Tab-separated table of C-alpha atoms in Angstrom:
chain	number	residue	atom	x	y	z
C	1	MET	CA	-30.536	-6.605	-60.095
C	2	GLY	CA	-27.557	-7.800	-58.013
C	3	ILE	CA	-24.780	-5.243	-57.988
C	4	SER	CA	-26.568	-3.216	-60.674
C	5	THR	CA	-28.190	0.005	-59.452
C	6	SER	CA	-29.978	1.110	-62.618
C	7	ASP	CA	-31.863	-0.255	-65.599
C	8	LYS	CA	-30.969	2.770	-67.725
C	9	PRO	CA	-28.437	2.427	-70.563
C	10	PHE	CA	-24.939	3.679	-69.823
C	11	LEU	CA	-25.102	6.762	-72.034
C	12	GLU	CA	-28.431	7.762	-70.489
C	13	ARG	CA	-26.950	7.460	-66.991
C	14	VAL	CA	-24.007	9.596	-68.041
C	15	ALA	CA	-26.319	12.209	-69.565
C	16	ASP	CA	-28.291	12.381	-66.295
C	17	ALA	CA	-25.077	12.713	-64.277
C	18	LYS	CA	-23.849	15.570	-66.471
C	19	GLN	CA	-26.990	17.523	-65.573
C	20	ASP	CA	-26.377	17.127	-61.828
C	21	HIS	CA	-24.136	20.140	-61.331
C	22	PHE	CA	-24.305	20.007	-57.526
C	23	MET	CA	-23.036	16.427	-57.563
C	24	GLN	CA	-20.170	17.351	-59.880
C	25	ALA	CA	-19.150	20.267	-57.677
C	26	ALA	CA	-19.406	18.118	-54.535
C	27	VAL	CA	-17.295	15.347	-56.043
C	28	ALA	CA	-14.653	17.826	-57.239
C	29	LYS	CA	-14.501	19.467	-53.811
C	30	ALA	CA	-14.212	16.104	-52.059
C	31	GLN	CA	-11.500	14.891	-54.421
C	32	ASP	CA	-9.444	18.035	-53.893
C	33	ALA	CA	-9.869	17.956	-50.107
C	34	GLN	CA	-9.050	14.263	-49.883
C	35	PHE	CA	-5.916	14.753	-51.954
C	36	ILE	CA	-4.537	17.092	-49.305
C	37	LYS	CA	-5.590	14.949	-46.329
C	38	ARG	CA	-4.509	11.686	-47.956
C	39	THR	CA	-1.084	13.027	-48.923
C	40	ARG	CA	-0.439	14.428	-45.447
C	41	ALA	CA	-1.508	11.220	-43.691
C	42	ARG	CA	0.645	9.054	-45.929
C	43	ARG	CA	3.716	11.232	-45.475
C	44	GLU	CA	3.380	10.859	-41.712
C	45	MET	CA	4.049	7.123	-42.075
C	46	GLY	CA	7.273	7.689	-44.003
C	47	HIS	CA	8.495	5.424	-46.830
C	48	TRP	CA	4.958	5.179	-48.206
C	49	ASN	CA	5.899	3.061	-51.207
C	50	ASP	CA	7.638	0.554	-48.956
C	51	TRP	CA	4.394	0.270	-46.979
C	52	ARG	CA	2.526	-0.241	-50.258
C	53	ASP	CA	4.918	-3.064	-51.151
C	54	LEU	CA	4.263	-4.710	-47.789
C	55	ALA	CA	0.477	-4.315	-48.108
C	56	GLU	CA	0.586	-5.814	-51.600
C	57	GLN	CA	2.613	-8.769	-50.326
C	58	ILE	CA	0.129	-9.380	-47.508
C	59	ARG	CA	-2.842	-9.381	-49.868
C	60	GLN	CA	-1.123	-11.539	-52.488
C	61	HIS	CA	0.040	-14.047	-49.875
C	62	THR	CA	-3.468	-14.308	-48.454
C	63	LEU	CA	-5.017	-14.875	-51.883
C	64	LYS	CA	-2.435	-17.539	-52.691
C	65	TYR	CA	-3.429	-19.511	-49.608
C	66	LEU	CA	-7.042	-18.332	-49.435
C	67	PRO	CA	-8.687	-21.753	-48.884
C	68	ASP	CA	-6.333	-22.473	-45.990
C	69	TYR	CA	-6.954	-19.142	-44.276
C	70	LEU	CA	-10.715	-19.413	-44.755
C	71	GLU	CA	-10.682	-22.861	-43.171
C	72	MET	CA	-8.512	-21.595	-40.308
C	73	PHE	CA	-10.853	-18.653	-39.744
C	74	ALA	CA	-13.983	-20.837	-39.787
C	75	ASP	CA	-12.461	-23.297	-37.309
C	76	ASN	CA	-11.455	-20.514	-34.918
C	77	VAL	CA	-14.863	-18.820	-35.093
C	78	GLU	CA	-16.483	-22.114	-34.123
C	79	LYS	CA	-13.954	-22.648	-31.312
C	80	ARG	CA	-15.066	-19.285	-29.912
C	81	GLY	CA	-18.702	-20.376	-30.012
C	82	GLY	CA	-19.713	-18.789	-33.331
C	83	HIS	CA	-20.917	-20.214	-36.625
C	84	VAL	CA	-19.825	-19.842	-40.263
C	85	PHE	CA	-21.908	-20.214	-43.413
C	86	PHE	CA	-20.228	-20.320	-46.833
C	87	ALA	CA	-22.433	-18.896	-49.594
C	88	GLN	CA	-21.475	-19.495	-53.196
C	89	THR	CA	-24.070	-17.094	-54.618
C	90	GLU	CA	-25.857	-13.958	-53.492
C	91	THR	CA	-29.116	-15.942	-53.416
C	92	GLU	CA	-27.677	-18.455	-50.968
C	93	ALA	CA	-26.403	-15.680	-48.691
C	94	ARG	CA	-29.618	-13.682	-48.900
C	95	ASP	CA	-31.874	-16.684	-48.263
C	96	PHE	CA	-29.776	-17.905	-45.339
C	97	ILE	CA	-29.963	-14.569	-43.530
C	98	ARG	CA	-33.666	-14.268	-44.309
C	99	GLU	CA	-34.343	-17.695	-42.771
C	100	LEU	CA	-32.226	-16.839	-39.739
C	101	VAL	CA	-34.239	-13.651	-39.145
C	102	LEU	CA	-37.441	-15.701	-39.317
C	103	ALA	CA	-36.046	-18.440	-37.064
C	104	LYS	CA	-35.034	-15.861	-34.442
C	105	GLN	CA	-38.459	-14.207	-34.747
C	106	ALA	CA	-36.660	-10.887	-35.075
C	107	HIS	CA	-38.699	-7.734	-35.561
C	108	LYS	CA	-36.128	-4.934	-35.529
C	109	VAL	CA	-32.974	-5.397	-37.599
C	110	VAL	CA	-30.167	-2.849	-37.381
C	111	LYS	CA	-27.371	-2.722	-39.956
C	112	SER	CA	-24.040	-0.971	-40.149
C	113	LYS	CA	-22.581	0.225	-43.457
C	114	SER	CA	-21.662	-2.691	-45.697
C	115	MET	CA	-20.982	-2.846	-49.421
C	116	VAL	CA	-21.406	-6.598	-49.576
C	117	THR	CA	-24.918	-6.496	-48.062
C	118	ASN	CA	-25.818	-4.008	-50.799
C	119	GLU	CA	-24.314	-6.424	-53.299
C	120	ILE	CA	-26.711	-9.209	-52.251
C	121	GLU	CA	-29.726	-6.848	-51.955
C	122	LEU	CA	-30.218	-7.767	-48.321
C	123	ASP	CA	-32.163	-4.632	-47.387
C	124	GLN	CA	-34.842	-5.286	-49.998
C	125	THR	CA	-35.126	-8.914	-48.908
C	126	LEU	CA	-35.592	-8.173	-45.215
C	127	THR	CA	-37.939	-5.200	-45.619
C	128	ALA	CA	-40.243	-7.478	-47.616
C	129	LEU	CA	-40.746	-9.706	-44.557
C	130	PRO	CA	-43.911	-9.125	-42.524
C	131	ASP	CA	-43.425	-7.504	-39.102
C	132	VAL	CA	-39.712	-6.883	-39.775
C	133	GLU	CA	-38.199	-3.386	-39.727
C	134	VAL	CA	-34.707	-2.660	-41.044
C	135	LEU	CA	-32.661	0.391	-40.156
C	136	GLU	CA	-29.333	1.464	-41.646
C	137	SER	CA	-27.345	2.845	-38.711
C	138	ASP	CA	-24.591	4.585	-40.695
C	139	LEU	CA	-25.692	8.224	-41.028
C	140	ALA	CA	-25.122	8.398	-44.783
C	141	GLU	CA	-26.806	5.054	-45.456
C	142	PHE	CA	-29.682	6.074	-43.178
C	143	ILE	CA	-30.206	9.216	-45.256
C	144	LEU	CA	-30.284	7.126	-48.444
C	145	GLN	CA	-32.768	4.745	-46.835
C	146	GLU	CA	-35.087	7.582	-45.856
C	147	ASP	CA	-34.875	8.937	-49.419
C	148	ASN	CA	-36.596	5.811	-50.744
C	149	TRP	CA	-33.351	3.784	-50.770
C	150	ASP	CA	-31.519	6.209	-53.034
C	151	GLU	CA	-28.356	4.960	-54.748
C	152	PRO	CA	-25.003	5.698	-53.085
C	153	THR	CA	-22.483	7.694	-55.114
C	154	HIS	CA	-19.239	6.734	-53.340
C	155	ILE	CA	-18.086	3.645	-51.467
C	156	VAL	CA	-16.819	5.704	-48.512
C	157	PHE	CA	-19.009	8.839	-48.737
C	158	PRO	CA	-22.357	7.464	-49.993
C	159	THR	CA	-24.304	10.763	-49.783
C	160	LEU	CA	-21.709	12.913	-51.495
C	161	HIS	CA	-24.332	13.937	-54.056
C	162	LYS	CA	-26.759	15.400	-51.479
C	163	ASN	CA	-26.808	18.891	-49.962
C	164	ARG	CA	-27.915	19.896	-46.484
C	165	ASP	CA	-31.323	21.105	-47.680
C	166	GLN	CA	-32.109	17.727	-49.184
C	167	ILE	CA	-31.055	16.002	-45.974
C	168	GLN	CA	-33.144	18.415	-43.883
C	169	ALA	CA	-36.184	17.577	-46.022
C	170	GLU	CA	-35.723	13.856	-45.323
C	171	PHE	CA	-35.386	14.425	-41.579
C	172	LYS	CA	-38.537	16.533	-41.509
C	173	LYS	CA	-40.431	13.395	-42.475
C	174	LEU	CA	-39.227	11.952	-39.153
C	175	GLY	CA	-40.391	14.940	-37.109
C	176	TYR	CA	-37.306	17.165	-37.269
C	177	GLN	CA	-38.253	20.842	-36.942
C	178	GLY	CA	-34.834	22.503	-36.869
C	179	ASP	CA	-32.700	24.275	-39.455
C	180	ASN	CA	-30.213	22.805	-41.928
C	181	GLU	CA	-27.146	23.114	-39.700
C	182	PRO	CA	-25.304	19.750	-39.793
C	183	ALA	CA	-24.682	19.748	-36.023
C	184	HIS	CA	-28.373	20.241	-35.270
C	185	MET	CA	-29.481	17.565	-37.726
C	186	ALA	CA	-26.849	15.136	-36.411
C	187	ARG	CA	-28.058	15.661	-32.846
C	188	PHE	CA	-31.619	14.882	-33.891
C	189	VAL	CA	-30.759	11.742	-35.846
C	190	ARG	CA	-28.481	10.491	-33.063
C	191	GLY	CA	-31.448	10.367	-30.710
C	192	TYR	CA	-33.637	8.737	-33.356
C	193	LEU	CA	-31.095	6.007	-34.045
C	194	ARG	CA	-30.296	5.407	-30.382
C	195	ASN	CA	-33.945	4.719	-29.627
C	196	TYR	CA	-34.024	2.101	-32.387
C	197	PHE	CA	-30.753	0.524	-31.212
C	198	MET	CA	-32.250	-0.086	-27.772
C	199	GLN	CA	-35.061	-2.117	-29.330
C	200	ALA	CA	-33.068	-4.006	-32.002
C	201	ASP	CA	-32.957	-7.786	-31.666
C	202	PHE	CA	-30.911	-8.615	-34.778
C	203	GLY	CA	-27.669	-6.918	-35.920
C	204	ILE	CA	-25.904	-7.115	-39.283
C	205	THR	CA	-22.454	-5.754	-40.060
C	206	GLY	CA	-19.876	-5.993	-42.776
C	207	CYS	CA	-16.230	-6.817	-42.213
C	208	ASN	CA	-13.108	-4.880	-43.134
C	209	PHE	CA	-10.820	-7.785	-42.335
C	210	ALA	CA	-11.323	-11.228	-40.819
C	211	ILE	CA	-8.470	-12.411	-38.569
C	212	ALA	CA	-7.809	-16.033	-39.512
C	213	ASP	CA	-5.789	-17.154	-36.495
C	214	GLN	CA	-8.161	-15.518	-33.989
C	215	GLY	CA	-11.604	-16.138	-35.461
C	216	MET	CA	-12.383	-12.446	-34.980
C	217	ILE	CA	-13.541	-9.687	-37.291
C	218	ASN	CA	-12.111	-6.193	-37.697
C	219	LEU	CA	-14.427	-3.221	-38.306
C	220	ASP	CA	-13.399	0.383	-38.952
C	221	THR	CA	-15.957	3.190	-38.637
C	222	ASN	CA	-16.035	6.892	-37.786
C	223	GLU	CA	-19.418	6.911	-36.055
C	224	GLY	CA	-19.370	3.909	-33.748
C	225	ASN	CA	-22.593	2.642	-35.273
C	226	ALA	CA	-21.056	-0.740	-36.066
C	227	ASP	CA	-19.899	-1.149	-32.464
C	228	ILE	CA	-23.431	-0.612	-31.163
C	229	THR	CA	-24.805	-2.924	-33.870
C	230	MET	CA	-22.531	-5.645	-32.490
C	231	ALA	CA	-23.069	-4.855	-28.808
C	232	MET	CA	-26.850	-4.492	-28.410
C	233	PRO	CA	-28.759	-7.169	-30.427
C	234	LYS	CA	-28.776	-10.770	-29.235
C	235	THR	CA	-28.009	-12.091	-32.715
C	236	GLN	CA	-25.278	-10.773	-34.978
C	237	VAL	CA	-24.554	-11.684	-38.590
C	238	VAL	CA	-21.308	-10.587	-40.250
C	239	VAL	CA	-21.389	-10.620	-44.063
C	240	MET	CA	-17.994	-10.622	-45.773
C	241	GLY	CA	-16.533	-11.211	-49.199
C	242	MET	CA	-14.342	-14.287	-49.077
C	243	GLU	CA	-11.206	-12.280	-49.930
C	244	ARG	CA	-11.505	-9.948	-46.914
C	245	ILE	CA	-9.232	-11.994	-44.682
C	246	VAL	CA	-5.747	-11.659	-43.178
C	247	PRO	CA	-3.546	-14.237	-41.444
C	248	SER	CA	-3.160	-12.468	-38.077
C	249	MET	CA	-3.440	-9.241	-36.100
C	250	LYS	CA	-0.107	-7.893	-37.319
C	251	GLU	CA	-1.259	-7.958	-40.947
C	252	ALA	CA	-4.579	-6.367	-39.966
C	253	GLU	CA	-2.646	-3.575	-38.236
C	254	VAL	CA	-0.765	-2.793	-41.453
C	255	LEU	CA	-3.893	-2.818	-43.606
C	256	ASP	CA	-5.909	-0.766	-41.102
C	257	ASN	CA	-3.233	1.933	-41.365
C	258	MET	CA	-3.261	1.796	-45.156
C	259	LEU	CA	-7.067	1.846	-45.237
C	260	ALA	CA	-7.576	4.819	-42.924
C	261	ARG	CA	-4.890	6.975	-44.516
C	262	SER	CA	-6.104	6.218	-48.037
C	263	ALA	CA	-9.851	6.402	-47.385
C	264	VAL	CA	-10.238	9.430	-45.118
C	265	GLY	CA	-6.745	10.813	-44.593
C	266	GLN	CA	-6.546	9.799	-40.911
C	267	LYS	CA	-3.992	7.830	-38.926
C	268	LEU	CA	-6.788	5.478	-37.885
C	269	THR	CA	-10.545	5.661	-38.092
C	270	THR	CA	-12.276	6.769	-34.889
C	271	TYR	CA	-13.412	3.245	-34.059
C	272	CYS	CA	-11.116	0.345	-34.941
C	273	THR	CA	-12.774	-2.706	-33.421
C	274	PHE	CA	-11.911	-6.401	-33.183
C	275	ALA	CA	-14.812	-8.581	-32.103
C	276	GLY	CA	-16.406	-12.001	-32.110
C	277	PRO	CA	-18.945	-13.975	-30.109
C	278	LYS	CA	-19.618	-12.834	-26.559
C	279	VAL	CA	-17.451	-14.750	-24.118
C	280	ALA	CA	-17.936	-15.509	-20.439
C	281	GLY	CA	-17.794	-12.414	-18.281
C	282	GLU	CA	-18.751	-9.953	-21.038
C	283	VAL	CA	-21.916	-7.938	-20.567
C	284	ASP	CA	-22.372	-6.713	-24.141
C	285	GLY	CA	-22.247	-8.692	-27.333
C	286	PRO	CA	-24.324	-11.220	-29.240
C	287	ASP	CA	-25.418	-14.539	-27.803
C	288	ASP	CA	-25.573	-15.953	-31.330
C	289	PHE	CA	-22.764	-14.976	-33.723
C	290	TRP	CA	-22.730	-15.871	-37.435
C	291	VAL	CA	-20.316	-15.100	-40.258
C	292	VAL	CA	-21.585	-15.424	-43.821
C	293	ILE	CA	-18.647	-15.725	-46.237
C	294	LEU	CA	-19.650	-14.844	-49.786
C	295	ASP	CA	-18.119	-15.920	-53.089
C	296	ASN	CA	-20.626	-14.524	-55.633
C	297	GLY	CA	-18.210	-14.638	-58.545
C	298	ARG	CA	-15.014	-13.717	-56.723
C	299	SER	CA	-13.539	-17.172	-57.289
C	300	ARG	CA	-13.783	-16.548	-61.045
C	301	ALA	CA	-10.926	-14.064	-60.665
C	302	LEU	CA	-8.652	-16.435	-58.721
C	303	GLY	CA	-5.766	-17.744	-60.788
C	304	THR	CA	-6.536	-15.358	-63.659
C	305	GLU	CA	-5.034	-12.077	-64.795
C	306	PHE	CA	-7.833	-10.331	-62.870
C	307	GLU	CA	-6.878	-11.823	-59.481
C	308	PRO	CA	-5.208	-8.573	-58.276
C	309	ILE	CA	-8.630	-6.900	-57.951
C	310	LEU	CA	-9.260	-9.195	-54.967
C	311	GLN	CA	-6.461	-7.340	-53.167
C	312	CYS	CA	-8.828	-4.343	-52.854
C	313	ILE	CA	-9.471	-3.058	-49.321
C	314	ARG	CA	-12.322	-0.710	-50.396
C	315	CYS	CA	-10.580	2.526	-49.423
C	316	GLY	CA	-12.051	4.494	-52.337
C	317	ALA	CA	-8.753	6.263	-53.063
C	318	CYS	CA	-9.032	5.338	-56.744
C	319	LEU	CA	-12.388	7.157	-56.954
C	320	ASN	CA	-10.853	10.224	-55.367
C	321	VAL	CA	-8.311	10.652	-58.166
C	322	CYS	CA	-10.350	9.489	-61.167
C	323	PRO	CA	-11.160	12.207	-63.751
C	324	ILE	CA	-14.110	10.204	-65.116
C	325	TYR	CA	-15.660	9.777	-61.677
C	326	ARG	CA	-15.178	13.513	-61.146
C	327	HIS	CA	-17.593	14.197	-64.026
C	328	ILE	CA	-20.197	11.423	-63.793
C	329	GLY	CA	-20.198	10.570	-60.079
C	330	GLY	CA	-21.180	7.179	-58.753
C	331	LYS	CA	-24.596	6.868	-60.369
C	332	GLY	CA	-23.158	7.053	-63.869
C	333	TYR	CA	-21.597	3.607	-63.436
C	334	GLY	CA	-24.847	1.783	-62.651
C	335	SER	CA	-23.085	-0.440	-60.111
C	336	ILE	CA	-22.758	-0.357	-56.343
C	337	TYR	CA	-19.017	-0.430	-57.043
C	338	PRO	CA	-18.286	2.792	-58.996
C	339	GLY	CA	-15.018	4.320	-60.138
C	340	PRO	CA	-11.924	2.392	-61.237
C	341	VAL	CA	-12.513	-0.478	-58.814
C	342	GLY	CA	-16.031	-0.828	-60.198
C	343	LYS	CA	-14.805	-0.869	-63.793
C	344	VAL	CA	-12.722	-3.934	-62.955
C	345	LEU	CA	-14.912	-5.688	-60.382
C	346	SER	CA	-18.397	-5.172	-61.855
C	347	PRO	CA	-17.824	-7.172	-65.086
C	348	ILE	CA	-16.372	-10.007	-62.978
C	349	LEU	CA	-19.266	-10.161	-60.514
C	350	GLY	CA	-22.099	-9.089	-62.813
C	351	GLY	CA	-20.870	-10.209	-66.223
C	352	TYR	CA	-19.798	-8.411	-69.390
C	353	ASP	CA	-23.296	-8.336	-70.820
C	354	GLN	CA	-24.427	-6.170	-67.916
C	355	PHE	CA	-21.345	-3.952	-67.578
C	356	GLU	CA	-19.617	-4.053	-70.953
C	357	GLU	CA	-19.414	-0.234	-71.191
C	358	LEU	CA	-17.616	0.342	-67.879
C	359	PRO	CA	-14.083	-0.562	-69.033
C	360	TYR	CA	-14.420	2.184	-71.639
C	361	ALA	CA	-15.386	4.833	-69.068
C	362	CYS	CA	-11.684	5.376	-68.503
C	363	SER	CA	-8.896	7.545	-69.896
C	364	LEU	CA	-6.214	5.010	-68.853
C	365	CYS	CA	-4.378	7.854	-67.096
C	366	ALA	CA	-3.220	5.361	-64.395
C	367	ALA	CA	-3.876	7.787	-61.505
C	368	CYS	CA	-5.855	4.986	-59.808
C	369	THR	CA	-2.939	2.572	-60.039
C	370	GLU	CA	-0.519	5.174	-58.688
C	371	THR	CA	-2.625	5.889	-55.584
C	372	CYS	CA	-3.790	2.360	-54.731
C	373	PRO	CA	-2.394	1.442	-51.275
C	374	VAL	CA	-2.192	-2.259	-52.172
C	375	LYS	CA	-0.753	-1.649	-55.659
C	376	ILE	CA	-3.549	-3.049	-57.808
C	377	PRO	CA	-2.686	-2.300	-61.461
C	378	LEU	CA	-6.172	-0.961	-62.050
C	379	HIS	CA	-5.653	0.702	-65.409
C	380	GLU	CA	-3.996	-2.434	-66.760
C	381	LEU	CA	-6.928	-4.586	-65.597
C	382	ILE	CA	-9.362	-2.155	-67.238
C	383	ARG	CA	-7.408	-2.466	-70.486
C	384	LYS	CA	-7.485	-6.260	-70.178
C	385	HIS	CA	-11.275	-6.148	-69.881
C	386	ARG	CA	-11.357	-4.269	-73.183
C	387	ILE	CA	-9.224	-6.970	-74.795
C	388	VAL	CA	-11.551	-9.700	-73.518
C	389	GLU	CA	-14.618	-7.867	-74.776
C	390	MET	CA	-13.192	-7.125	-78.217
C	391	ASP	CA	-11.032	-10.155	-79.015
C	392	GLU	CA	-12.628	-13.015	-77.062
C	393	LYS	CA	-16.301	-12.173	-76.605
C	394	HIS	CA	-16.751	-9.948	-79.671
C	395	LEU	CA	-19.234	-7.757	-77.828
C	396	ASP	CA	-18.815	-4.765	-80.117
C	397	HIS	CA	-21.542	-4.996	-82.751
C	398	SER	CA	-21.175	-1.419	-83.961
C	399	MET	CA	-19.236	-0.197	-87.006
C	400	THR	CA	-16.131	0.379	-84.885
C	401	ASN	CA	-14.270	-2.640	-86.225
C	402	LEU	CA	-15.076	-1.701	-89.821
C	403	ILE	CA	-13.972	1.899	-89.268
C	404	LEU	CA	-10.712	0.829	-87.647
C	405	LYS	CA	-10.014	-1.635	-90.452
C	406	MET	CA	-10.558	1.144	-92.979
C	407	VAL	CA	-8.194	3.380	-91.001
C	408	GLY	CA	-5.652	0.569	-90.971
C	409	VAL	CA	-5.865	0.157	-94.750
C	410	GLY	CA	-5.598	3.910	-95.288
C	411	THR	CA	-2.624	4.448	-92.993
C	412	GLY	CA	-0.906	1.335	-94.346
C	413	SER	CA	-0.958	2.609	-97.922
C	414	PRO	CA	1.414	5.520	-98.749
C	415	ALA	CA	-0.753	6.547	-101.683
C	416	LEU	CA	-4.017	6.571	-99.723
C	417	PHE	CA	-2.414	8.227	-96.708
C	418	GLY	CA	-0.845	10.932	-98.885
C	419	THR	CA	-4.203	11.611	-100.565
C	420	ALA	CA	-5.915	11.847	-97.163
C	421	MET	CA	-3.303	14.356	-95.962
C	422	LYS	CA	-3.886	16.512	-99.032
C	423	MET	CA	-7.669	16.408	-98.690
C	424	ALA	CA	-7.887	16.644	-94.869
C	425	HIS	CA	-8.083	20.440	-94.598
C	426	SER	CA	-10.639	21.014	-97.339
C	427	GLY	CA	-12.688	17.982	-96.285
C	428	ALA	CA	-12.979	19.159	-92.690
C	429	ALA	CA	-13.683	22.806	-93.552
C	430	PRO	CA	-17.523	22.493	-93.519
C	431	PHE	CA	-17.388	21.266	-89.895
C	432	SER	CA	-15.032	23.859	-88.443
C	433	LYS	CA	-15.190	27.290	-86.889
C	434	PRO	CA	-12.477	29.934	-86.307
C	435	MET	CA	-10.364	30.079	-83.163
C	436	GLY	CA	-12.117	31.768	-80.229
C	437	LYS	CA	-10.622	34.195	-77.740
C	438	ASN	CA	-10.543	31.561	-74.977
C	439	ASP	CA	-8.940	28.840	-77.101
C	440	VAL	CA	-5.404	27.699	-76.370
C	441	GLN	CA	-2.952	29.683	-78.478
C	442	GLY	CA	-0.956	27.597	-80.911
C	443	MET	CA	-3.581	24.874	-81.291
C	444	TYR	CA	-6.505	26.392	-83.131
C	445	GLU	CA	-5.065	29.060	-85.447
C	446	GLY	CA	-6.508	27.145	-88.364
C	447	GLY	CA	-9.857	26.704	-86.616
C	448	LYS	CA	-11.341	23.686	-84.889
C	449	ILE	CA	-13.861	20.970	-85.630
C	450	ASN	CA	-16.783	21.136	-83.239
C	451	HIS	CA	-19.839	19.810	-85.061
C	452	LEU	CA	-20.466	16.828	-87.276
C	453	PRO	CA	-23.473	15.643	-89.271
C	454	LYS	CA	-25.758	13.203	-87.463
C	455	ALA	CA	-25.018	10.661	-90.180
C	456	ALA	CA	-21.376	10.476	-89.110
C	457	PRO	CA	-20.400	7.179	-87.427
C	458	LYS	CA	-21.003	6.871	-83.682
C	459	LEU	CA	-17.288	6.317	-83.047
C	460	VAL	CA	-16.439	9.676	-84.629
C	461	HIS	CA	-19.175	11.451	-82.660
C	462	GLY	CA	-17.816	9.912	-79.488
C	463	TRP	CA	-14.585	11.791	-80.066
C	464	ALA	CA	-15.722	15.022	-81.673
C	465	ASP	CA	-18.774	15.805	-79.533
C	466	LEU	CA	-16.710	15.971	-76.343
C	467	ARG	CA	-13.432	17.374	-77.645
C	468	ASP	CA	-12.140	20.412	-79.503
C	469	ILE	CA	-10.288	18.931	-82.468
C	470	PRO	CA	-7.802	21.228	-84.251
C	471	MET	CA	-8.359	21.632	-87.968
C	472	PRO	CA	-5.861	19.671	-90.077
C	473	PRO	CA	-3.285	22.034	-91.637
C	474	LYS	CA	-3.317	22.810	-95.317
C	475	SER	CA	-1.267	20.452	-97.440
C	476	LYS	CA	1.527	22.991	-97.923
C	477	ASP	CA	1.778	23.491	-94.145
C	478	ASN	CA	1.768	19.896	-92.894
C	479	PHE	CA	4.789	18.058	-91.545
C	480	ARG	CA	5.263	15.780	-94.573
C	481	HIS	CA	5.455	18.765	-96.916
C	482	TRP	CA	7.849	20.558	-94.581
C	483	TYR	CA	10.089	17.480	-94.279
C	484	GLN	CA	10.293	16.982	-98.053
C	485	ASN	CA	11.439	20.572	-98.528
C	486	HIS	CA	13.589	20.867	-95.436
C	487	HIS	CA	17.283	21.768	-95.818
C	488	PRO	CA	19.611	21.297	-92.839
C	489	ILE	CA	20.870	24.526	-91.308
C	490	GLU	CA	24.648	24.956	-91.268
C	491	PRO	CA	25.791	24.435	-87.649
C	492	ALA	CA	27.387	27.314	-85.727
C	493	PRO	CA	31.206	27.527	-86.118
C	494	ALA	CA	31.882	26.416	-82.525
C	495	VAL	CA	29.606	23.396	-82.887
C	496	LYS	CA	31.098	22.523	-86.261
C	497	ALA	CA	34.649	22.683	-84.868
C	498	LYS	CA	33.649	20.442	-81.959
C	499	GLU	CA	32.101	17.881	-84.321
C	500	GLU	CA	35.190	17.847	-86.534
C	501	LYS	CA	37.416	17.375	-83.505
C	502	ALA	CA	35.259	14.441	-82.394
C	503	ASP	CA	35.561	12.868	-85.835
C	504	ASP	CA	39.364	13.116	-85.593
C-alpha cells in the first residue's frame, strides 16, 4: 500500500471520520491549544517572518545543490566509520534493511518514531520475519502498535484520536492493572519499554536533519526514546528522505528552532541530539552504523513547480491550522501524510490515481501557507495539483465539465442569464424552507435551500448537502432589477458645494 493507509474510497473515509466525534473534539482542542503555544514560542524569537525568510533560504539552497550535499554527507559518514545506502524506491530500502537484519541475526529490533519508515512499510516487513520482534519505542507509536498497528492521525501527535480509556485497555493486554491516569500508565509503559531496550540488538531511527559537513544526524524528540535506540543496540540504521539534509550545524540550529516552535510550541524539544557512529573512547553507541537515504518519488518534484514541498521539515503546523483537518482528522486522508502537506506530497509520492481527491479536500484559505515556518506556498501547490488533474491528466470523468460548460454558456449569454435570474426564485422554491431562529439574520429572510432530489448532479449535491444556501431573491428584488430602476440621490448641499469647487 506504500504511503496509503486505507483501501476505502475517499468519501467513505470522510463519512467514517464525521462519525468519530471524540476525534473531532480532540483535534479541535489540540489545534486551539497549539495556536496559543505556537504563537507564544514564535514571538519569543522576535522578527518571526525574518526567521522564516532565513529558513526558506536554507531549504531552497540545499535543494538547489542537493546532489553535492548528499555526496558530502555520504563521504563524511564513511570517514567516521559508517556506511550509506542510497535507495531509489521503497522496495530497495525495505529489502536492504530486511537483509541487514537477517545478516546481523538480530532478534529484537527497536524503532524510534519515523514517518519515512512508515512510508516504506518497514514494520510490516520486519514483523513478518521469523524470530524477529519489533517494538516502536515512541509512546504514541507504541500505543498504535499494540492496537493492531492502528493508523496515526497526526504527524506529530499520532494518537490524537484516542482517549485514556482506550489506551488503558491496550495496556491491560500487557499486564497493566492500574487506573486510567496518564502518569500511572506512563510509569508502567516506561518499565515495559526499558526492559525491551536492554535486550535490543538492532536499532532504527529516522532523521530530522542530516549534517552534510559532519556526517552526523540530528534527532529531536520529547521522550528520549530515539537516544536510547541509538545508544543501546550494536547496529543502528537511520532512514531518511533524501531532502532532509542541511549544509552544517549552523543551519541545523536555525531549523531546529523553527521546528520545535512550530511543532510543539517549545524553544527546543527536550532531546536535541547529534550523533553518528561510535568513536574511540565512547561507551555507548552502535558498532555498525548505516544511513539509508530514500528517494521514493521525491526526485520527481525537483526542478518542477512542486519542488517547494521538499522544503518541509515535518512540523505539522499546517495540520494545526487546517479547517478540513479539524473535521476529518488524519484518517480521512488515507495517507500517512495527512493535512495540507499530505495533499501536496501524497500525489507526488503515491500518484494521482491513488490520491486524486486530496487536492480537493481544501478550502484554499491559505492558513497553511501563512503558518509554514519554511514558507512553502501550500495552498498554491494544492491548486496546481487541481490544474494538473483537470487540464493535463483529465482525471475527472464525472459530469462536472459538462455542468461547468453549461454554466459558462448561460452566464455568457445576456438573454439566458436574464431568464435564469427571473426563474431562479420560483425554480428553487420546492427545495427551500423558511428561515429558522438560529439562522444568520440578513441572509435567509427569503428562506434557504437545504435539500435536493437524488437525481440532481453530484457536483450540486457536493455544495448543497454541506451548506445552507440562501434562496435567490424574487425577480423584482434582485440587484439587476434594482440597478435598472435606480435613480441617484441628490448629494447633500455641503458635498455638492465641495464638488463644484473642485470642478472650478
